[in-house]
Amino acid sequence: MVDEKDYLVANNLNEAKVLMHEHCGNIHVLAGGTDLMVALREGKRSGRDTTYLLDISNIQELKAIERKKVTISDEDCNTNEDYIRIGAMVTFDEAAHSGLLLKTAGALCEAAKSVGAQQIRNVATIGGNVCNAAVAADSLSALTILDAKVVLEDLRGERVLSIGEFITGPGKTAINEDELLTEIRFKPLEDYYSAFVKLGRRKALAISRMNVAAALAFEDEKITEARISPGCVFATPRRVQSAEKILIGESPSEELFMEAGEEVSKEMVRITGRRWSTDYKYPALSAVTFKALAIAYNQAKSDT
Amino acid sequence: MQKLKFVLNGKCVEVEVEGCARLIDVIRENLGLTGTKEGCGIGECGACTVIIDGDAVDSCLYPALRAQGKNVTTIEGLAKDGRLSALQQAVLDHHALQCGFCTPGFIMSATALLNKNPKPSREEIKNAIAGNLCRCTGYEQMIEAVLDASGQTEIDNDSA
Ligand code: FES
Ligand code: FES
């Protein structure tokens, strides 16, 4: 049984911040609800102990995908940077079909498409996925190769954290009790070709067993930039720089992609140690990485 | 208890619900429309699919109070003046059901698809009903029913 809840609806961001502040610690944000509704019934998770649920699905500010200029204040200078901003309440379906994201974050669109059933994609949100910080969250590896940042807001102001800083462990994040995750932002990967490959149990529904997001940039037939992030492999999302280094400066080839794939598996063993599942995971992760790199490269080829 | 008002199958309804009530329970228990089925209760089977403002959603995962002011269509809302919708008729014609438990959910998913995309391809149909599990039919007849309802014969679709 679920305890009685008070269902609150915020109609704009400020209203939401005020409610979060007022009921700090006793309120749970309801994004798409696809995880929370199940957790509430099973009596799992913090949602159970709070009196209030806060529905943020009516907040227009949280639904946009847009290009934006953001001023970055460094120690000594202010620079204007071009950013893509994804509102926290953008659904997987909206992300999968966004023309702007298709151009600037192809792997993220693929990851969004790979999520659940149409019924889930219609309601589940990118912000909710990130806040749950599930090891198997589909969007995390794709956001990691974008070097995406999350914006957290409360009544006092905002903080910007990298995905790596935000997610502190499986299911754990650095969000404060009265903060809202309002947007995810990243620098557009315009010259990159990116791919997302997932090894699911059942294509339509499985949350990822294992996935890899990869992005490559080329110049004169050589790889100039590489980003690789496996999902569902490490406790917190990260890139595998040792594998990226193998690629940079080289000419793309099957052998090279295989070598990089192997290195991702080696990194997995270095970080997580050998486990009963390693015999299965090691070749699988190499193969998924290889496939992601090959798809990214093929896009580049068909583009020229 | 909180007040919930929404449009269900074209009629305005008003009920009192608990803060964390699920839409499926409100539809089945409070409003007595039992065509919407509950299979898994965790968003995996699609038996509970309804259409909200044009989108297919799992009503077992949908907070009832989020439906406030929205347009909800269930399987009971498809027939007009005692006439089945084209898809409902096609499901019968193609024997696209056996036990029938998945059928309302499947029909709602496919109806949402047809409303947005009147001539879907086989791939698009498969994708739209991928979240609807059926343990009886093997899906083939369901796909044929959707093609038929969209006025496409197999031959048309293959050559397209
Ligand atoms: S009952 Fe809702 S998806 Fe199975
Ligand atoms: S007809 Fe029995 S589950 Fe689909």
Tab-separated table of C-alpha atoms and ligand atoms in Angstrom:
chain	number	residue	atom	x	y	z
A	1	MET	CA	0.000	0.000	0.000
A	2	VAL	CA	1.046	3.523	-0.626
A	3	ASP	CA	0.736	6.218	1.966
A	4	GLU	CA	-1.590	9.075	1.287
A	5	LYS	CA	0.068	11.754	-0.820
A	6	ASP	CA	-0.649	15.348	-1.586
A	7	TYR	CA	-0.351	15.906	-5.333
A	8	LEU	CA	0.974	19.337	-6.168
A	9	VAL	CA	1.235	20.797	-9.647
A	10	ALA	CA	3.669	23.576	-10.502
A	11	ASN	CA	2.743	25.690	-13.501
A	12	ASN	CA	6.045	27.478	-13.841
A	13	LEU	CA	9.600	27.069	-12.691
A	14	ASN	CA	9.414	29.617	-9.938
A	15	GLU	CA	6.345	28.011	-8.442
A	16	ALA	CA	8.187	24.687	-8.454
A	17	LYS	CA	11.212	26.171	-6.696
A	18	VAL	CA	9.015	27.761	-4.035
A	19	LEU	CA	7.243	24.445	-3.381
A	20	MET	CA	10.540	22.554	-3.248
A	21	HIS	CA	11.814	25.072	-0.720
A	22	GLU	CA	8.642	25.114	1.346
A	23	HIS	CA	8.411	21.317	1.623
A	24	CYS	CA	12.133	20.641	1.538
A	25	GLY	CA	12.837	16.990	2.315
A	26	ASN	CA	9.152	16.095	2.326
A	27	ILE	CA	8.493	16.403	-1.399
A	28	HIS	CA	9.324	14.172	-4.328
A	29	VAL	CA	9.526	15.411	-7.905
A	30	LEU	CA	7.371	13.493	-10.350
A	31	ALA	CA	8.859	13.747	-13.838
A	32	GLY	CA	7.611	11.176	-16.379
A	33	GLY	CA	6.647	8.887	-13.525
A	34	THR	CA	7.523	5.672	-15.339
A	35	ASP	CA	9.875	4.614	-12.549
A	36	LEU	CA	8.429	6.498	-9.621
A	37	MET	CA	4.865	5.199	-10.025
A	38	VAL	CA	6.160	1.634	-9.764
A	39	ALA	CA	8.470	2.489	-6.871
A	40	LEU	CA	5.623	4.148	-4.972
A	41	ARG	CA	3.456	1.063	-5.210
A	42	GLU	CA	6.252	-1.242	-4.220
A	43	GLY	CA	7.005	1.022	-1.295
A	44	LYS	CA	10.544	1.486	-2.507
A	45	ARG	CA	12.652	4.557	-2.568
A	46	SER	CA	12.392	7.903	-0.902
A	47	GLY	CA	9.138	8.668	-2.721
A	48	ARG	CA	7.355	6.650	-0.121
A	49	ASP	CA	8.361	8.754	2.853
A	50	THR	CA	7.395	12.126	1.490
A	51	THR	CA	4.003	13.737	1.931
A	52	TYR	CA	4.074	15.645	-1.332
A	53	LEU	CA	4.441	14.740	-4.963
A	54	LEU	CA	5.361	17.594	-7.273
A	55	ASP	CA	4.186	17.255	-10.858
A	56	ILE	CA	6.445	19.389	-13.063
A	57	SER	CA	5.006	18.269	-16.403
A	58	ASN	CA	3.108	21.538	-16.958
A	59	ILE	CA	6.214	23.705	-16.809
A	60	GLN	CA	6.789	24.972	-20.348
A	61	GLU	CA	10.349	26.150	-19.590
A	62	LEU	CA	11.352	22.532	-19.038
A	63	LYS	CA	10.075	21.226	-22.357
A	64	ALA	CA	12.213	23.000	-24.929
A	65	ILE	CA	15.155	21.763	-26.964
A	66	GLU	CA	17.018	24.830	-28.161
A	67	ARG	CA	20.302	26.380	-29.169
A	68	LYS	CA	21.419	28.990	-26.711
A	69	LYS	CA	24.298	31.320	-26.024
A	70	VAL	CA	25.672	30.836	-22.552
A	71	THR	CA	28.244	33.078	-20.946
A	72	ILE	CA	30.969	31.112	-19.244
A	73	SER	CA	32.783	32.995	-16.527
A	74	ASP	CA	36.264	31.675	-16.070
A	75	GLU	CA	38.762	33.078	-13.582
A	76	ASP	CA	39.876	35.803	-15.930
A	77	CYS	CA	37.512	35.997	-18.839
A	78	ASN	CA	33.918	35.728	-19.959
A	79	THR	CA	33.333	33.771	-23.133
A	80	ASN	CA	30.167	33.255	-25.083
A	81	GLU	CA	29.568	29.653	-26.013
A	82	ASP	CA	27.030	28.061	-28.232
A	83	TYR	CA	25.097	25.414	-26.342
A	84	ILE	CA	22.285	23.003	-26.924
A	85	ARG	CA	19.857	22.947	-24.048
A	86	ILE	CA	17.460	20.096	-23.404
A	87	GLY	CA	14.754	20.894	-20.882
A	88	ALA	CA	14.559	18.282	-18.153
A	89	MET	CA	10.994	17.349	-19.090
A	90	VAL	CA	11.708	16.625	-22.740
A	91	THR	CA	10.444	13.100	-23.369
A	92	PHE	CA	12.427	10.354	-25.056
A	93	ASP	CA	10.049	10.526	-27.993
A	94	GLU	CA	10.641	14.256	-28.402
A	95	ALA	CA	14.398	13.782	-28.128
A	96	ALA	CA	14.371	10.933	-30.654
A	97	HIS	CA	12.662	13.132	-33.257
A	98	SER	CA	14.295	16.480	-32.592
A	99	GLY	CA	15.908	17.839	-35.754
A	100	LEU	CA	18.342	19.859	-33.658
A	101	LEU	CA	19.477	16.804	-31.698
A	102	LEU	CA	19.719	14.675	-34.832
A	103	LYS	CA	22.216	17.208	-36.137
A	104	THR	CA	24.184	17.765	-32.960
A	105	ALA	CA	23.816	14.637	-30.827
A	106	GLY	CA	22.964	11.663	-33.019
A	107	ALA	CA	23.891	9.088	-30.393
A	108	LEU	CA	21.458	10.653	-27.942
A	109	CYS	CA	18.600	10.342	-30.466
A	110	GLU	CA	19.518	6.701	-30.971
A	111	ALA	CA	19.617	6.118	-27.225
A	112	ALA	CA	16.214	7.795	-26.869
A	113	LYS	CA	14.784	5.617	-29.636
A	114	SER	CA	16.094	2.508	-27.955
A	115	VAL	CA	14.187	3.229	-24.757
A	116	GLY	CA	11.257	1.057	-23.886
A	117	ALA	CA	8.028	0.982	-25.748
A	118	GLN	CA	6.310	3.873	-27.503
A	119	GLN	CA	4.084	4.221	-24.426
A	120	ILE	CA	7.198	4.744	-22.293
A	121	ARG	CA	8.964	7.050	-24.747
A	122	ASN	CA	5.845	9.226	-24.777
A	123	VAL	CA	6.138	10.027	-21.082
A	124	ALA	CA	9.602	9.152	-19.750
A	125	THR	CA	11.909	12.163	-19.629
A	126	ILE	CA	15.622	12.721	-20.097
A	127	GLY	CA	15.786	14.640	-16.817
A	128	GLY	CA	14.063	11.829	-14.957
A	129	ASN	CA	16.412	9.288	-16.474
A	130	VAL	CA	19.449	11.264	-15.334
A	131	CYS	CA	18.046	11.892	-11.842
A	132	ASN	CA	17.358	8.207	-11.293
A	133	ALA	CA	21.015	7.571	-12.092
A	134	ALA	CA	20.289	3.918	-12.670
A	135	VAL	CA	23.368	2.084	-13.873
A	136	ALA	CA	21.193	0.882	-16.743
A	137	ALA	CA	19.798	4.333	-17.614
A	138	ASP	CA	19.866	4.466	-21.387
A	139	SER	CA	20.680	8.105	-21.890
A	140	LEU	CA	23.761	8.316	-19.688
A	141	SER	CA	26.436	7.011	-22.038
A	142	ALA	CA	25.147	9.195	-24.870
A	143	LEU	CA	25.173	12.223	-22.565
A	144	THR	CA	28.652	11.330	-21.369
A	145	ILE	CA	30.211	11.447	-24.846
A	146	LEU	CA	28.603	14.873	-25.228
A	147	ASP	CA	30.400	15.971	-22.053
A	148	ALA	CA	26.948	17.098	-21.001
A	149	LYS	CA	26.318	19.220	-17.939
A	150	VAL	CA	23.250	19.299	-15.764
A	151	VAL	CA	21.785	22.515	-14.413
A	152	LEU	CA	20.372	22.387	-10.900
A	153	GLU	CA	18.233	25.233	-9.652
A	154	ASP	CA	16.777	26.292	-6.362
A	155	LEU	CA	15.470	29.594	-5.015
A	156	ARG	CA	18.996	30.861	-4.418
A	157	GLY	CA	20.311	30.248	-7.922
A	158	GLU	CA	21.799	27.564	-10.095
A	159	ARG	CA	24.728	25.160	-10.167
A	160	VAL	CA	26.154	23.467	-13.214
A	161	LEU	CA	27.696	20.002	-12.794
A	162	SER	CA	29.103	17.546	-15.265
A	163	ILE	CA	27.286	14.226	-15.537
A	164	GLY	CA	30.284	12.651	-13.807
A	165	GLU	CA	30.032	15.064	-10.870
A	166	PHE	CA	26.260	14.772	-10.699
A	167	ILE	CA	26.035	10.999	-10.567
A	168	THR	CA	27.901	9.834	-7.504
A	169	GLY	CA	26.980	6.156	-7.505
A	170	PRO	CA	24.323	3.724	-8.658
A	171	GLY	CA	21.017	5.516	-8.035
A	172	LYS	CA	22.825	8.337	-6.233
A	173	THR	CA	23.217	11.937	-7.300
A	174	ALA	CA	24.592	15.185	-5.919
A	175	ILE	CA	21.199	16.915	-6.045
A	176	ASN	CA	20.117	18.758	-2.907
A	177	GLU	CA	16.716	18.187	-1.385
A	178	ASP	CA	15.294	21.481	-2.563
A	179	GLU	CA	16.934	21.496	-5.990
A	180	LEU	CA	15.377	20.774	-9.362
A	181	LEU	CA	17.266	19.480	-12.353
A	182	THR	CA	16.081	21.934	-14.984
A	183	GLU	CA	18.201	21.333	-18.043
A	184	ILE	CA	20.924	19.324	-19.658
A	185	ARG	CA	23.330	21.273	-21.832
A	186	PHE	CA	26.192	20.420	-24.074
A	187	LYS	CA	28.331	21.859	-26.804
A	188	PRO	CA	26.988	20.652	-30.144
A	189	LEU	CA	29.031	17.843	-31.667
A	190	GLU	CA	28.583	19.240	-35.134
A	191	ASP	CA	31.680	17.812	-36.799
A	192	TYR	CA	31.371	14.483	-35.083
A	193	TYR	CA	29.667	11.338	-36.212
A	194	SER	CA	28.159	9.501	-33.302
A	195	ALA	CA	26.455	6.205	-32.674
A	196	PHE	CA	24.746	4.328	-29.888
A	197	VAL	CA	24.578	0.554	-29.813
A	198	LYS	CA	22.719	-1.409	-27.198
A	199	LEU	CA	22.772	-5.032	-26.291
A	200	GLY	CA	19.311	-5.555	-24.864
A	201	ARG	CA	17.527	-8.683	-23.826
A	202	ARG	CA	14.404	-7.891	-25.726
A	203	LYS	CA	14.718	-5.141	-28.259
A	204	ALA	CA	11.531	-3.313	-27.516
A	205	LEU	CA	11.607	-3.119	-23.777
A	206	ALA	CA	14.818	-4.152	-22.115
A	207	ILE	CA	16.467	-1.370	-20.295
A	208	SER	CA	20.039	-1.624	-21.440
A	209	ARG	CA	22.038	-4.627	-20.476
A	210	MET	CA	25.047	-2.982	-21.950
A	211	ASN	CA	25.483	-0.162	-24.418
A	212	VAL	CA	28.163	1.988	-25.952
A	213	ALA	CA	27.977	5.536	-27.213
A	214	ALA	CA	30.806	6.654	-29.444
A	215	ALA	CA	31.662	9.769	-31.436
A	216	LEU	CA	34.388	10.294	-33.986
A	217	ALA	CA	35.651	13.314	-35.912
A	218	PHE	CA	37.843	13.069	-39.000
A	219	GLU	CA	40.177	15.175	-41.036
A	220	ASP	CA	42.036	13.984	-44.131
A	221	GLU	CA	41.074	10.364	-43.525
A	222	LYS	CA	42.470	10.481	-39.999
A	223	ILE	CA	40.596	10.358	-36.729
A	224	THR	CA	41.061	13.664	-34.963
A	225	GLU	CA	38.693	13.238	-32.032
A	226	ALA	CA	37.233	10.191	-30.334
A	227	ARG	CA	34.851	9.782	-27.477
A	228	ILE	CA	33.707	6.455	-26.095
A	229	SER	CA	31.424	5.814	-23.160
A	230	PRO	CA	30.044	2.408	-22.217
A	231	GLY	CA	26.735	2.292	-20.383
A	232	CYS	CA	25.681	-0.252	-17.806
A	233	VAL	CA	29.297	-1.201	-17.215
A	234	PHE	CA	30.702	1.151	-14.584
A	235	ALA	CA	28.953	2.252	-11.395
A	236	THR	CA	29.020	5.825	-12.666
A	237	PRO	CA	29.161	6.970	-16.279
A	238	ARG	CA	32.584	7.805	-17.693
A	239	ARG	CA	34.573	7.912	-20.899
A	240	VAL	CA	37.352	5.469	-21.643
A	241	GLN	CA	40.251	7.719	-22.520
A	242	SER	CA	42.745	4.901	-22.974
A	243	ALA	CA	40.612	3.547	-25.821
A	244	GLU	CA	40.050	7.006	-27.278
A	245	LYS	CA	43.819	7.540	-27.398
A	246	ILE	CA	44.241	4.414	-29.510
A	247	LEU	CA	42.046	5.992	-32.176
A	248	ILE	CA	43.242	9.574	-32.292
A	249	GLY	CA	45.642	10.348	-35.104
A	250	GLU	CA	45.095	7.005	-36.812
A	251	SER	CA	43.378	6.016	-40.037
A	252	PRO	CA	40.096	4.231	-39.379
A	253	SER	CA	40.172	0.478	-39.969
A	254	GLU	CA	38.482	-2.626	-38.645
A	255	GLU	CA	41.639	-3.651	-36.789
A	256	LEU	CA	41.894	-0.265	-35.138
A	257	PHE	CA	38.244	-0.351	-34.013
A	258	MET	CA	38.757	-3.872	-32.685
A	259	GLU	CA	41.787	-2.762	-30.730
A	260	ALA	CA	39.831	0.125	-29.229
A	261	GLY	CA	36.968	-2.225	-28.379
A	262	GLU	CA	39.361	-4.581	-26.626
A	263	GLU	CA	40.788	-1.697	-24.645
A	264	VAL	CA	37.297	-0.739	-23.389
A	265	SER	CA	36.873	-4.293	-22.086
A	266	LYS	CA	40.315	-4.169	-20.446
A	267	GLU	CA	39.336	-0.928	-18.744
A	268	MET	CA	36.164	-2.591	-17.472
A	269	VAL	CA	38.199	-5.341	-15.846
A	270	ARG	CA	40.682	-2.815	-14.419
A	271	ILE	CA	37.889	-0.796	-12.807
A	272	THR	CA	35.343	-3.384	-11.782
A	273	GLY	CA	37.623	-6.405	-11.335
A	274	ARG	CA	36.945	-9.887	-12.618
A	275	ARG	CA	33.467	-11.179	-11.880
A	276	TRP	CA	31.465	-14.257	-12.723
A	277	SER	CA	30.019	-12.340	-15.669
A	278	THR	CA	33.370	-11.178	-17.056
A	279	ASP	CA	33.752	-14.085	-19.474
A	280	TYR	CA	30.523	-13.022	-21.098
A	281	LYS	CA	30.861	-9.285	-20.761
A	282	TYR	CA	34.423	-8.929	-21.996
A	283	PRO	CA	33.890	-10.010	-25.618
A	284	ALA	CA	30.399	-8.501	-25.677
A	285	LEU	CA	31.645	-5.065	-24.667
A	286	SER	CA	34.474	-5.206	-27.226
A	287	ALA	CA	31.991	-6.150	-29.933
A	288	VAL	CA	29.450	-3.472	-29.005
A	289	THR	CA	32.204	-0.856	-28.962
A	290	PHE	CA	33.468	-2.051	-32.334
A	291	LYS	CA	29.977	-1.806	-33.760
A	292	ALA	CA	29.418	1.720	-32.430
A	293	LEU	CA	32.717	2.895	-33.921
A	294	ALA	CA	31.963	1.211	-37.230
A	295	ILE	CA	28.527	2.844	-37.427
A	296	ALA	CA	29.987	6.273	-36.664
A	297	TYR	CA	32.633	5.769	-39.340
A	298	ASN	CA	30.095	4.578	-41.895
A	299	GLN	CA	28.081	7.741	-41.353
A	300	ALA	CA	31.185	9.758	-42.075
A	301	LYS	CA	31.836	7.772	-45.237
A	302	SER	CA	28.313	8.127	-46.547
A	303	ASP	CA	28.485	11.844	-45.782
A	304	THR	CA	31.414	12.533	-48.070
B	1	MET	CA	-8.626	13.160	-1.629
B	2	GLN	CA	-8.257	15.560	-4.524
B	3	LYS	CA	-10.608	16.569	-7.294
B	4	LEU	CA	-9.871	15.298	-10.793
B	5	LYS	CA	-11.721	16.504	-13.869
B	6	PHE	CA	-10.981	15.292	-17.367
B	7	VAL	CA	-12.606	14.296	-20.631
B	8	LEU	CA	-13.085	10.549	-20.919
B	9	ASN	CA	-14.202	9.270	-24.301
B	10	GLY	CA	-15.662	12.657	-25.138
B	11	LYS	CA	-17.543	13.152	-21.846
B	12	CYS	CA	-16.486	15.353	-18.995
B	13	VAL	CA	-15.996	13.329	-15.807
B	14	GLU	CA	-15.246	14.370	-12.257
B	15	VAL	CA	-13.959	12.124	-9.486
B	16	GLU	CA	-12.260	12.340	-6.111
B	17	VAL	CA	-8.953	10.501	-6.057
B	18	GLU	CA	-5.972	9.964	-3.793
B	19	GLY	CA	-2.777	11.855	-4.505
B	20	CYS	CA	-0.839	8.905	-5.826
B	21	ALA	CA	-3.726	7.152	-7.600
B	22	ARG	CA	-2.938	5.566	-10.946
B	23	LEU	CA	-5.036	6.451	-13.951
B	24	ILE	CA	-5.837	2.783	-14.590
B	25	ASP	CA	-7.503	2.436	-11.191
B	26	VAL	CA	-9.553	5.571	-11.684
B	27	ILE	CA	-10.742	4.351	-15.084
B	28	ARG	CA	-11.547	0.835	-13.909
B	29	GLU	CA	-12.604	1.296	-10.293
B	30	ASN	CA	-13.984	4.812	-9.994
B	31	LEU	CA	-15.448	5.111	-13.470
B	32	GLY	CA	-16.285	1.464	-14.086
B	33	LEU	CA	-14.755	1.116	-17.538
B	34	THR	CA	-13.074	-2.267	-17.382
B	35	GLY	CA	-12.043	-2.555	-21.033
B	36	THR	CA	-8.601	-1.248	-20.069
B	37	LYS	CA	-6.680	-4.204	-18.644
B	38	GLU	CA	-3.936	-4.484	-16.090
B	39	GLY	CA	-1.306	-7.079	-16.900
B	40	CYS	CA	2.052	-6.366	-15.332
B	41	GLY	CA	1.414	-3.062	-13.571
B	42	ILE	CA	4.988	-1.955	-14.251
B	43	GLY	CA	4.968	-0.668	-17.814
B	44	GLU	CA	6.090	-3.779	-19.634
B	45	CYS	CA	3.033	-5.360	-21.227
B	46	GLY	CA	0.956	-2.472	-22.595
B	47	ALA	CA	-2.387	-4.106	-21.702
B	48	CYS	CA	-3.329	-0.873	-19.914
B	49	THR	CA	-2.646	1.427	-22.892
B	50	VAL	CA	-4.954	4.421	-23.289
B	51	ILE	CA	-4.625	7.523	-25.451
B	52	ILE	CA	-4.013	10.835	-23.720
B	53	ASP	CA	-4.077	13.963	-25.869
B	54	GLY	CA	-3.159	11.841	-28.879
B	55	ASP	CA	-0.340	9.809	-27.319
B	56	ALA	CA	-0.476	6.145	-26.311
B	57	VAL	CA	0.545	5.782	-22.665
B	58	ASP	CA	0.541	3.011	-20.086
B	59	SER	CA	-2.241	3.935	-17.666
B	60	CYS	CA	-0.649	1.788	-14.953
B	61	LEU	CA	2.259	4.241	-14.827
B	62	TYR	CA	0.251	7.403	-15.320
B	63	PRO	CA	-0.559	9.487	-12.245
B	64	ALA	CA	-4.328	10.003	-12.292
B	65	LEU	CA	-4.049	13.649	-11.298
B	66	ARG	CA	-1.794	14.321	-14.282
B	67	ALA	CA	-4.857	13.686	-16.474
B	68	GLN	CA	-6.389	16.883	-15.076
B	69	GLY	CA	-8.080	18.722	-17.986
B	70	LYS	CA	-6.790	16.247	-20.547
B	71	ASN	CA	-8.509	14.161	-23.168
B	72	VAL	CA	-8.428	10.454	-22.376
B	73	THR	CA	-9.639	7.772	-24.766
B	74	THR	CA	-10.085	4.146	-23.783
B	75	ILE	CA	-11.170	1.154	-25.826
B	76	GLU	CA	-14.785	1.974	-24.931
B	77	GLY	CA	-14.472	5.285	-26.775
B	78	LEU	CA	-13.646	3.889	-30.207
B	79	ALA	CA	-16.987	2.585	-31.470
B	80	LYS	CA	-19.295	5.335	-32.700
B	81	ASP	CA	-23.091	4.878	-32.606
B	82	GLY	CA	-22.708	1.148	-32.136
B	83	ARG	CA	-20.313	0.815	-35.080
B	84	LEU	CA	-16.833	-0.535	-34.462
B	85	SER	CA	-13.874	1.529	-35.596
B	86	ALA	CA	-12.186	0.361	-38.791
B	87	LEU	CA	-9.355	-1.121	-36.744
B	88	GLN	CA	-11.673	-2.922	-34.346
B	89	GLN	CA	-13.474	-4.453	-37.312
B	90	ALA	CA	-10.174	-5.418	-38.953
B	91	VAL	CA	-9.035	-7.124	-35.734
B	92	LEU	CA	-12.132	-9.320	-35.923
B	93	ASP	CA	-11.750	-9.941	-39.651
B	94	HIS	CA	-8.121	-11.008	-39.312
B	95	HIS	CA	-8.634	-13.095	-36.157
B	96	ALA	CA	-6.053	-10.873	-34.512
B	97	LEU	CA	-7.013	-12.001	-31.031
B	98	GLN	CA	-7.329	-15.209	-29.099
B	99	CYS	CA	-7.666	-14.737	-25.351
B	100	GLY	CA	-8.174	-11.020	-25.925
B	101	PHE	CA	-6.403	-9.761	-22.834
B	102	CYS	CA	-3.861	-7.738	-24.790
B	103	THR	CA	-6.382	-6.593	-27.380
B	104	PRO	CA	-7.670	-3.314	-25.904
B	105	GLY	CA	-4.111	-2.132	-25.262
B	106	PHE	CA	-2.920	-3.178	-28.680
B	107	ILE	CA	-5.868	-1.471	-30.362
B	108	MET	CA	-5.207	1.760	-28.469
B	109	SER	CA	-1.507	1.744	-29.454
B	110	ALA	CA	-2.375	1.100	-33.084
B	111	THR	CA	-5.166	3.690	-33.035
B	112	ALA	CA	-2.735	6.336	-31.769
B	113	LEU	CA	-0.405	5.366	-34.599
B	114	LEU	CA	-3.112	5.548	-37.276
B	115	ASN	CA	-4.289	8.941	-36.033
B	116	LYS	CA	-0.795	10.337	-36.486
B	117	ASN	CA	0.212	8.296	-39.488
B	118	PRO	CA	-2.739	7.045	-41.571
B	119	LYS	CA	-0.571	4.870	-43.855
B	120	PRO	CA	2.081	3.316	-41.643
B	121	SER	CA	4.645	0.868	-42.959
B	122	ARG	CA	5.073	-2.602	-41.497
B	123	GLU	CA	8.146	-1.356	-39.577
B	124	GLU	CA	6.232	1.594	-38.181
B	125	ILE	CA	3.423	-0.682	-37.062
B	126	LYS	CA	5.838	-3.064	-35.367
B	127	ASN	CA	7.515	-0.185	-33.637
B	128	ALA	CA	4.191	1.244	-32.419
B	129	ILE	CA	3.018	-2.048	-30.921
B	130	ALA	CA	6.411	-3.191	-29.627
B	131	GLY	CA	5.266	-2.252	-26.137
B	132	ASN	CA	2.197	-4.494	-26.336
B	133	LEU	CA	2.887	-8.070	-25.364
B	134	CYS	CA	0.688	-10.794	-26.762
B	135	ARG	CA	1.167	-14.381	-25.698
B	136	CYS	CA	-1.333	-15.802	-28.181
B	137	THR	CA	-1.309	-14.429	-31.698
B	138	GLY	CA	2.317	-14.191	-32.738
B	139	TYR	CA	1.603	-10.593	-33.828
B	140	GLU	CA	1.323	-11.338	-37.546
B	141	GLN	CA	-2.468	-11.035	-37.672
B	142	MET	CA	-2.297	-7.887	-35.577
B	143	ILE	CA	0.000	-6.264	-38.113
B	144	GLU	CA	-2.254	-7.370	-40.955
B	145	ALA	CA	-5.273	-5.918	-39.177
B	146	VAL	CA	-3.568	-2.529	-38.863
B	147	LEU	CA	-2.545	-2.590	-42.524
B	148	ASP	CA	-6.091	-3.457	-43.496
B	149	ALA	CA	-7.585	-0.746	-41.312
B	150	SER	CA	-5.309	1.774	-42.990
B	151	GLY	CA	-6.611	0.693	-46.374
B	152	GLN	CA	-3.371	-0.990	-47.371
B	153	THR	CA	-3.241	-4.545	-48.609
B	154	GLU	CA	-0.087	-6.590	-48.108
B	155	ILE	CA	0.785	-6.231	-51.787
B	156	ASP	CA	0.533	-2.458	-51.680
B	157	ASN	CA	2.717	-2.311	-48.674
B	158	ASP	CA	5.416	-4.609	-49.941
B	159	SER	CA	5.856	-2.728	-53.152
B	160	ALA	CA	5.927	0.607	-51.303
C	1	FES	S1	-0.338	-3.195	-17.011
C	1	FES	FE1	0.462	-1.354	-17.681
C	1	FES	S2	2.079	-1.964	-18.945
C	1	FES	FE2	1.412	-3.852	-18.122
C	2	FES	S1	-4.695	-12.472	-27.657
C	2	FES	FE1	-4.045	-13.415	-25.839
C	2	FES	S2	-2.473	-12.110	-25.178
C	2	FES	FE2	-2.919	-11.349	-27.100
